[in-house]
Short mmCIF file of C-alpha atoms in Angstrom, two decimals:
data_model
loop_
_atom_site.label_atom_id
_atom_site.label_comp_id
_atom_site.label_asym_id
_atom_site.label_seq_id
_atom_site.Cartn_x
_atom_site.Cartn_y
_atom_site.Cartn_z
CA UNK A 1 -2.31 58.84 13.81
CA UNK A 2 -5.35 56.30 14.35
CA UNK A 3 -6.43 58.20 10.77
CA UNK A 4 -3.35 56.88 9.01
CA UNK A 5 -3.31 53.80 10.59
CA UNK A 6 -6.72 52.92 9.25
CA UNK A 7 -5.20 53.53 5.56
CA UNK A 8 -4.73 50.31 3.32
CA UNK A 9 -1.33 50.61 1.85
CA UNK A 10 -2.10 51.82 -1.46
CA UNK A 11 -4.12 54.78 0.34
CA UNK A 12 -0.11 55.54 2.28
CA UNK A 13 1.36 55.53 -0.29
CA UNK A 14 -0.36 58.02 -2.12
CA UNK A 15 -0.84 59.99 0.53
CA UNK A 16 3.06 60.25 0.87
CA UNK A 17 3.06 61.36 -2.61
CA UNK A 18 0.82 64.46 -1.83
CA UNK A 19 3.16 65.21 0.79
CA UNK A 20 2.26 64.85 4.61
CA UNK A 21 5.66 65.08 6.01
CA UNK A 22 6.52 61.25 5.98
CA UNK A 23 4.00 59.98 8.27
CA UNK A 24 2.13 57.82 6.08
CA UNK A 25 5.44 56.55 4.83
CA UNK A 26 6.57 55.65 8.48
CA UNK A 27 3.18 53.85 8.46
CA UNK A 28 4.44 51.60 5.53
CA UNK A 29 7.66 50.97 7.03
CA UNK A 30 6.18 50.14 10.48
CA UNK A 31 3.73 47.46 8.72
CA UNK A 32 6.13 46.23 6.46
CA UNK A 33 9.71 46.31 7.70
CA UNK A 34 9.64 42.60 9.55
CA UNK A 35 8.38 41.06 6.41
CA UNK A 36 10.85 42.72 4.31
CA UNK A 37 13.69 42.34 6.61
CA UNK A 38 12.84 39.13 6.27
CA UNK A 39 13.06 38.46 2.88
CA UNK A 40 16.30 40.29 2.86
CA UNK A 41 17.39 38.08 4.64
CA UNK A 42 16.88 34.98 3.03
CA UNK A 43 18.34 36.42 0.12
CA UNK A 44 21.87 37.74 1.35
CA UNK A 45 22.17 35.19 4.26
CA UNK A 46 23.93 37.92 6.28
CA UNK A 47 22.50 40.22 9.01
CA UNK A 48 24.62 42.95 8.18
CA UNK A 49 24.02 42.76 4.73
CA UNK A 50 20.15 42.46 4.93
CA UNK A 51 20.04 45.16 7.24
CA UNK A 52 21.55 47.77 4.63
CA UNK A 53 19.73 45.96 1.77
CA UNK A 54 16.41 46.98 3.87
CA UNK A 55 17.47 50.39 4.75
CA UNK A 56 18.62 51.09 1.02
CA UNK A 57 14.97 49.82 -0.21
CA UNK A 58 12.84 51.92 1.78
CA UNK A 59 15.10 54.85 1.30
CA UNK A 60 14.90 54.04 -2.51
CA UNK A 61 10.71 53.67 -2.27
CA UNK A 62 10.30 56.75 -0.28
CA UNK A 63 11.86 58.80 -3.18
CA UNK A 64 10.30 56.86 -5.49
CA UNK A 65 7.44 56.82 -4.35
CA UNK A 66 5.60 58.59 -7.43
CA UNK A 67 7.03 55.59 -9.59
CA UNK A 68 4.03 53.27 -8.12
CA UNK A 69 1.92 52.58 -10.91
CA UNK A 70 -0.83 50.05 -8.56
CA UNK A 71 -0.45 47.44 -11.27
CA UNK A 72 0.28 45.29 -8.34
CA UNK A 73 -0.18 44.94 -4.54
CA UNK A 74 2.09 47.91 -2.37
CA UNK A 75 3.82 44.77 -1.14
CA UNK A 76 4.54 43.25 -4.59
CA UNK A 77 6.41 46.49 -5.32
CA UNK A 78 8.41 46.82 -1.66
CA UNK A 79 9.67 43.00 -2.53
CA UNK A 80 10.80 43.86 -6.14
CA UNK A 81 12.81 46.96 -4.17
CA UNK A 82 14.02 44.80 -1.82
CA UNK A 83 14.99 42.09 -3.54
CA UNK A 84 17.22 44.10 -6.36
CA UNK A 85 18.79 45.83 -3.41
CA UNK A 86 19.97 42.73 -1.98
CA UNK A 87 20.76 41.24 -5.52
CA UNK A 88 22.99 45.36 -5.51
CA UNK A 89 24.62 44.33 -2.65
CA UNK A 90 25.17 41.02 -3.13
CA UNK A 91 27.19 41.69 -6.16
CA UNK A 92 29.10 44.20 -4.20
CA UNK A 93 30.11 41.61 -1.52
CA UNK A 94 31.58 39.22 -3.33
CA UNK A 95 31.90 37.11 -0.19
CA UNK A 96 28.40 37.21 1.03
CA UNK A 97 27.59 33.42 -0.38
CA UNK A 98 30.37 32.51 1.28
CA UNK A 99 29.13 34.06 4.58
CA UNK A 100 25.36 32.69 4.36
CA UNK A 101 26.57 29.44 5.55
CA UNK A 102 28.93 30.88 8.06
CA UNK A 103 27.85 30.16 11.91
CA UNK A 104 28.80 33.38 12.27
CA UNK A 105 26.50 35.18 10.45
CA UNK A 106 23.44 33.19 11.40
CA UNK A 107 20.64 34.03 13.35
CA UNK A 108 21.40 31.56 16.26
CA UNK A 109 18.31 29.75 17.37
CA UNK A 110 17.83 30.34 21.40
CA UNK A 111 18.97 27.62 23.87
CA UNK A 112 15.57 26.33 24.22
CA UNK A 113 15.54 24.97 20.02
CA UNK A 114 16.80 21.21 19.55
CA UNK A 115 19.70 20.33 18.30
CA UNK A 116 18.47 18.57 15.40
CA UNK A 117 16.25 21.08 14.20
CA UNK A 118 18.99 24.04 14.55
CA UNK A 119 21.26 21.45 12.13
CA UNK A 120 18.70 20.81 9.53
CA UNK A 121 18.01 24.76 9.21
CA UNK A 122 21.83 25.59 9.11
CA UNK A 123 22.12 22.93 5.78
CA UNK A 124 19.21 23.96 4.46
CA UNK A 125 20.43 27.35 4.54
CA UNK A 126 23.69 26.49 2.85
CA UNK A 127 22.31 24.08 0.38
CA UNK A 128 20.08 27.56 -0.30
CA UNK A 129 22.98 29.61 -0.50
CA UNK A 130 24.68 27.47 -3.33
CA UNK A 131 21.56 27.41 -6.04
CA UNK A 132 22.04 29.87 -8.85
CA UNK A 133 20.50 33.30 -7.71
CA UNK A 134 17.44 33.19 -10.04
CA UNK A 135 16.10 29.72 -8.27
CA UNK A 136 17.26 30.93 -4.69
CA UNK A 137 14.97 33.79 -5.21
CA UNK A 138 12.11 32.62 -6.60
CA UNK A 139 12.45 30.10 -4.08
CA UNK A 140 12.40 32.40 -1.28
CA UNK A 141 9.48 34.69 -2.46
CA UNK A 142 7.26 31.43 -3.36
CA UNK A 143 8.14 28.85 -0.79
CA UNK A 144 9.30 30.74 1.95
CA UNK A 145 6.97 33.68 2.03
CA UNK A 146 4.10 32.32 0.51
CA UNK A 147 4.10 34.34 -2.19
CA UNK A 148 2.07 33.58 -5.55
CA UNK A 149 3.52 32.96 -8.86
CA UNK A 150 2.12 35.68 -9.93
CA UNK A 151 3.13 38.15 -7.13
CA UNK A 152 6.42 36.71 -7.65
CA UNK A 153 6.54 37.47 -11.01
CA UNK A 154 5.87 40.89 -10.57
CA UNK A 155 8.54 41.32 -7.63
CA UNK A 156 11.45 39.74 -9.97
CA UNK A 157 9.74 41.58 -13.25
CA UNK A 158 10.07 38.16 -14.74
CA UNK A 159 7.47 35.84 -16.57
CA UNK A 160 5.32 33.25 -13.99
CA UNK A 161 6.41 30.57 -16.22
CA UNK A 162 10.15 31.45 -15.73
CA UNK A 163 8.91 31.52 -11.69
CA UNK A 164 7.55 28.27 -11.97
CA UNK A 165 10.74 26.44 -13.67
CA UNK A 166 13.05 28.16 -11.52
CA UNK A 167 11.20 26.89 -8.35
CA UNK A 168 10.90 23.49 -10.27
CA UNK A 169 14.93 23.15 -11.23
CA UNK A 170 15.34 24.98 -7.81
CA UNK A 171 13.89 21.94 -5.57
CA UNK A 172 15.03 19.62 -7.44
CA UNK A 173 18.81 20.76 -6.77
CA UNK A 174 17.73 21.40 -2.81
CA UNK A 175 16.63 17.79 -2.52
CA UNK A 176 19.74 16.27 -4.68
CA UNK A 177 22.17 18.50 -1.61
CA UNK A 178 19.84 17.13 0.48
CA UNK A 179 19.41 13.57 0.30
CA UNK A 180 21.46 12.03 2.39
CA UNK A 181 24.60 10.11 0.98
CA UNK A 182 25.08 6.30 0.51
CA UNK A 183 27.82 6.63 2.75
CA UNK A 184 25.43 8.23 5.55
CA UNK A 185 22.93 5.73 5.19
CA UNK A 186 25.51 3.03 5.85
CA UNK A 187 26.57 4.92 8.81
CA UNK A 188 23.62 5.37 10.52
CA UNK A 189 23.14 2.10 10.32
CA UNK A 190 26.32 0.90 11.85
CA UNK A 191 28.98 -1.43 9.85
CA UNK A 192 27.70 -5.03 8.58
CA UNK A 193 24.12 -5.43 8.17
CA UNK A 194 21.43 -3.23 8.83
CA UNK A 195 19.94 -2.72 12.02
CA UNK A 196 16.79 -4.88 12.69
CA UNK A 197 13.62 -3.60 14.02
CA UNK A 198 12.63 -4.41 17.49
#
């Protein structure tokens, strides 16, 4: 085991391929799994529905295994199967948008997280949930999981320019949902003038 462990992933991955009765796999899915999980889901916005996205993708690469050309990172290629199983099942569930912004289906911050800080994350989340899927995607790879443009390129098996403009157009719509109304402003302040600094 401490033999496999010392693989890099490209080395697993072929060695599943030769056929060692899944252990290498397992090794990849133990490394990996978080991350990808992850990723799931900031792209469905549901538990339920990132949890079967994940199990679906490393079902999909363990079978498919043999498909890896090593054109890009072992990583670069889990996100690409990840992220087109949650795009799958996200056009299955036509509700799941809906749901990403539902308390519900949140991961609820512990009792120890402010107040403030647990609000800003759940309309982030939704302001997230309501850009167009290519920006909310390229979004998440780039900004959220500090992926390149280039790495996120190859995950979406689009062009990095097309990553860069849809990260451009997509946080420019985030901070439009974002900034704070006229009306807000004005209430924050109180009615009448506003507040003076002491």
């Amino acid at each position: 085991m401490d033999e496999v462990r010392a693989l890099d992933d490209a080395a697993l991955l072929a060695r599943h391929v030769e056929g060692d009765g899944g252990e290498a796999f397992g090794e990849l899915f133990r490394r990996h799994r978080d991350r990808m999980y992850a990723v799931a889901m900031r792209t469905c916005g549901s538990p339920e529905l990132a949890a079967d996205a994940v199990q679906e993708a490393f079902v999909s690469a363990f079978r498919r295994a043999d498909a890896y050309r090593g054109d890009a990172a072992v990583t670069t290629w889990l996100h690409r199967i990840v992220v087109n199983a949650c795009l799958d099942r996200l056009r299955r569930e036509k509700t799941a948008l809906r749901r990403a912004g539902d308390l519900g289906e949140l991961d609820l911050p512990d009792r120890h997280d402010h107040h403030g800080s647990t609000e800003t994350a759940i309309v982030v989340r939704e302001a997230l949930a309501r850009l167009p899927e290519g920006q909310r995607l390229a979004l998440v790879l780039v900004d959220m999981h500090g992926m390149s443009v280039a790495e996120a390129a190859a995950a979406l098996e689009i062009a990095e320019g097309t990553v860069k403009s849809r990260c451009f157009r997509g946080r420019e719509a985030l901070a439009e949902m974002l900034r704070p109304s006229s009306a807000d402003v004005k209430t924050s302040s109180g009615p009448g003038e506003p507040q003076e600094a002491t």
